[in-house]
Amino acid sequence: NRAFKKALTEPIVSLYHYNGCGYFDGGCLLLADALVLWSQGDMKIGGFARRSKVEHGVDHWFVNLNVAGKEFLVDANALQTEKAFTRYWLYEELLGEDFIILNNPVHRVESTVPRDPVFSALIAGQIADKLGDYPQWRTSIETILQPTSICSL
């Protein structure tokens, strides 16, 4: 996760220069689109909406990733289980109310910062420069997540 967060350092500078925002205050959709591009469609766009505002749009965009049979949500905080993701948004970001995870909410695509495929492609390229090709990164994640066996001597 540290390497992933570090890889987003250069793109966040670009995002601030481009739109005056970061990944948690308007640029989350640009990052989610970039991750879908970088993963060649393996990651799927997702979002969440506060229960009281679910009819009005998405509060935050992320991507879904299934690795070794486990589901992860990925945003600028890197890979998280749904439980960790929920805990972060409820207690760290102090969202103030429960929310609903929306898988593949493409019919609701709107954001503080409008979609920009060219800029998302730039972010995807910067991520690839730092983390390498997606298949290589995914393989390393799968390796890390494999249960280790303890051998007795």
Short mmCIF file of C-alpha atoms in Angstrom, two decimals:
data_model
loop_
_atom_site.label_atom_id
_atom_site.label_comp_id
_atom_site.label_asym_id
_atom_site.label_seq_id
_atom_site.Cartn_x
_atom_site.Cartn_y
_atom_site.Cartn_z
CA ASN A 1 0.00 0.00 0.00
CA ARG A 2 2.89 2.41 0.66
CA ALA A 3 4.22 1.97 -2.87
CA PHE A 4 0.74 2.52 -4.27
CA LYS A 5 0.24 5.73 -2.27
CA LYS A 6 3.72 6.93 -3.24
CA ALA A 7 2.92 6.25 -6.90
CA LEU A 8 0.01 8.68 -6.63
CA THR A 9 2.23 11.55 -5.46
CA GLU A 10 3.12 12.83 -8.94
CA PRO A 11 -0.43 12.51 -10.30
CA ILE A 12 -1.85 14.41 -7.32
CA VAL A 13 0.47 17.33 -8.11
CA SER A 14 -0.83 17.25 -11.69
CA LEU A 15 -4.40 17.12 -10.43
CA TYR A 16 -3.93 20.11 -8.13
CA HIS A 17 -2.41 22.11 -10.98
CA TYR A 18 -5.17 21.01 -13.33
CA ASN A 19 -8.27 21.40 -11.16
CA GLY A 20 -7.22 22.71 -7.75
CA CYS A 21 -8.43 19.56 -6.01
CA GLY A 22 -7.19 16.23 -4.76
CA TYR A 23 -8.45 12.66 -4.78
CA PHE A 24 -10.84 13.20 -1.88
CA ASP A 25 -12.24 16.61 -2.74
CA GLY A 26 -13.30 16.33 -6.34
CA GLY A 27 -10.74 14.28 -8.24
CA CYS A 28 -11.79 10.78 -7.21
CA LEU A 29 -13.58 10.03 -10.50
CA LEU A 30 -10.49 11.03 -12.49
CA LEU A 31 -8.41 8.62 -10.39
CA ALA A 32 -11.01 5.83 -10.66
CA ASP A 33 -11.06 6.21 -14.45
CA ALA A 34 -7.24 6.20 -14.48
CA LEU A 35 -7.13 2.96 -12.47
CA VAL A 36 -9.60 1.32 -14.86
CA LEU A 37 -7.38 2.38 -17.78
CA TRP A 38 -4.16 1.23 -16.08
CA SER A 39 -5.72 -2.15 -15.21
CA GLN A 40 -6.96 -2.57 -18.79
CA GLY A 41 -10.50 -2.94 -17.45
CA ASP A 42 -9.69 -5.49 -14.74
CA MET A 43 -10.66 -2.98 -12.06
CA LYS A 44 -14.32 -1.94 -12.21
CA ILE A 45 -15.64 1.48 -11.25
CA GLY A 46 -17.65 1.75 -8.06
CA GLY A 47 -18.90 4.47 -5.80
CA PHE A 48 -20.74 5.16 -2.62
CA ALA A 49 -23.58 7.43 -1.72
CA ARG A 50 -24.91 8.52 1.64
CA ARG A 51 -28.25 6.86 2.30
CA SER A 52 -29.98 10.22 2.61
CA LYS A 53 -28.60 11.37 -0.76
CA VAL A 54 -28.50 8.13 -2.75
CA GLU A 55 -30.93 9.53 -5.33
CA HIS A 56 -28.78 12.60 -5.94
CA GLY A 57 -25.43 11.15 -6.93
CA VAL A 58 -22.24 9.53 -5.77
CA ASP A 59 -20.20 10.94 -2.88
CA HIS A 60 -16.93 9.18 -3.72
CA TRP A 61 -15.62 7.09 -6.61
CA PHE A 62 -13.27 4.10 -6.32
CA VAL A 63 -12.60 0.86 -8.19
CA ASN A 64 -13.36 -2.74 -7.25
CA LEU A 65 -10.66 -5.37 -7.52
CA ASN A 66 -10.93 -9.10 -6.94
CA VAL A 67 -7.60 -10.66 -6.02
CA ALA A 68 -7.22 -14.28 -4.97
CA GLY A 69 -10.97 -14.52 -4.41
CA LYS A 70 -11.04 -11.48 -2.13
CA GLU A 71 -12.81 -8.22 -2.93
CA PHE A 72 -10.96 -4.95 -2.43
CA LEU A 73 -11.94 -1.34 -2.92
CA VAL A 74 -9.17 0.84 -4.32
CA ASP A 75 -8.86 4.61 -4.16
CA ALA A 76 -6.08 6.99 -3.12
CA ASN A 77 -5.88 5.06 0.17
CA ALA A 78 -4.80 2.00 -1.84
CA LEU A 79 -6.31 -1.48 -1.41
CA GLN A 80 -8.82 -1.88 1.39
CA THR A 81 -11.40 -4.43 2.34
CA GLU A 82 -14.96 -3.12 2.31
CA LYS A 83 -14.90 -3.15 6.11
CA ALA A 84 -11.71 -1.03 6.27
CA PHE A 85 -13.05 1.29 3.57
CA THR A 86 -16.31 1.78 5.47
CA ARG A 87 -14.45 2.39 8.74
CA TYR A 88 -12.22 5.00 7.07
CA TRP A 89 -15.13 6.97 5.64
CA LEU A 90 -17.25 6.80 8.78
CA TYR A 91 -14.54 7.54 11.33
CA GLU A 92 -11.61 9.20 9.57
CA GLU A 93 -13.47 11.36 7.07
CA LEU A 94 -16.34 11.73 9.56
CA LEU A 95 -18.96 11.23 6.90
CA GLY A 96 -21.63 11.48 9.59
CA GLU A 97 -24.03 8.89 8.23
CA ASP A 98 -24.19 5.42 6.79
CA PHE A 99 -23.67 4.94 3.07
CA ILE A 100 -24.38 2.43 0.33
CA ILE A 101 -21.66 0.88 -1.82
CA LEU A 102 -22.65 1.03 -5.49
CA ASN A 103 -20.93 -1.44 -7.79
CA ASN A 104 -20.63 -0.29 -11.38
CA PRO A 105 -22.81 2.83 -11.02
CA VAL A 106 -22.11 3.98 -14.58
CA HIS A 107 -25.60 5.40 -15.01
CA ARG A 108 -24.81 7.90 -12.23
CA VAL A 109 -21.48 9.21 -13.45
CA GLU A 110 -21.15 12.74 -12.22
CA SER A 111 -18.56 14.35 -10.05
CA THR A 112 -17.38 17.66 -8.67
CA VAL A 113 -14.74 17.56 -11.38
CA PRO A 114 -16.13 16.37 -14.74
CA ARG A 115 -14.80 13.25 -16.41
CA ASP A 116 -11.73 13.90 -18.52
CA PRO A 117 -10.46 10.82 -20.38
CA VAL A 118 -7.28 12.59 -21.53
CA PHE A 119 -6.33 13.63 -18.01
CA SER A 120 -7.23 10.19 -16.60
CA ALA A 121 -4.95 8.65 -19.24
CA LEU A 122 -2.16 10.97 -18.06
CA ILE A 123 -2.69 9.80 -14.47
CA ALA A 124 -2.75 6.16 -15.64
CA GLY A 125 0.59 6.70 -17.39
CA GLN A 126 2.09 8.23 -14.25
CA ILE A 127 0.87 5.27 -12.17
CA ALA A 128 2.38 2.85 -14.71
CA ASP A 129 5.69 4.74 -14.55
CA LYS A 130 5.81 4.26 -10.77
CA LEU A 131 4.23 0.81 -10.29
CA GLY A 132 4.99 -0.83 -13.63
CA ASP A 133 2.60 -2.66 -15.87
CA TYR A 134 -0.65 -3.67 -14.23
CA PRO A 135 -0.29 -7.46 -14.75
CA GLN A 136 3.09 -7.36 -12.97
CA TRP A 137 1.63 -5.31 -10.08
CA ARG A 138 -1.38 -7.63 -9.80
CA THR A 139 0.89 -10.67 -9.64
CA SER A 140 2.84 -9.09 -6.79
CA ILE A 141 -0.41 -8.39 -4.91
CA GLU A 142 -1.58 -11.98 -5.45
CA THR A 143 1.75 -13.23 -4.09
CA ILE A 144 1.48 -11.03 -1.00
CA LEU A 145 -2.09 -12.20 -0.33
CA GLN A 146 -1.34 -15.92 -0.62
CA PRO A 147 -1.48 -17.74 2.69
CA THR A 148 1.98 -18.75 3.83
CA SER A 149 2.63 -22.28 4.86
CA ILE A 150 4.72 -23.00 7.90
CA CYS A 151 7.13 -25.84 7.47
CA SER A 152 8.40 -27.71 10.49
CA LEU A 153 12.03 -28.64 10.49
#
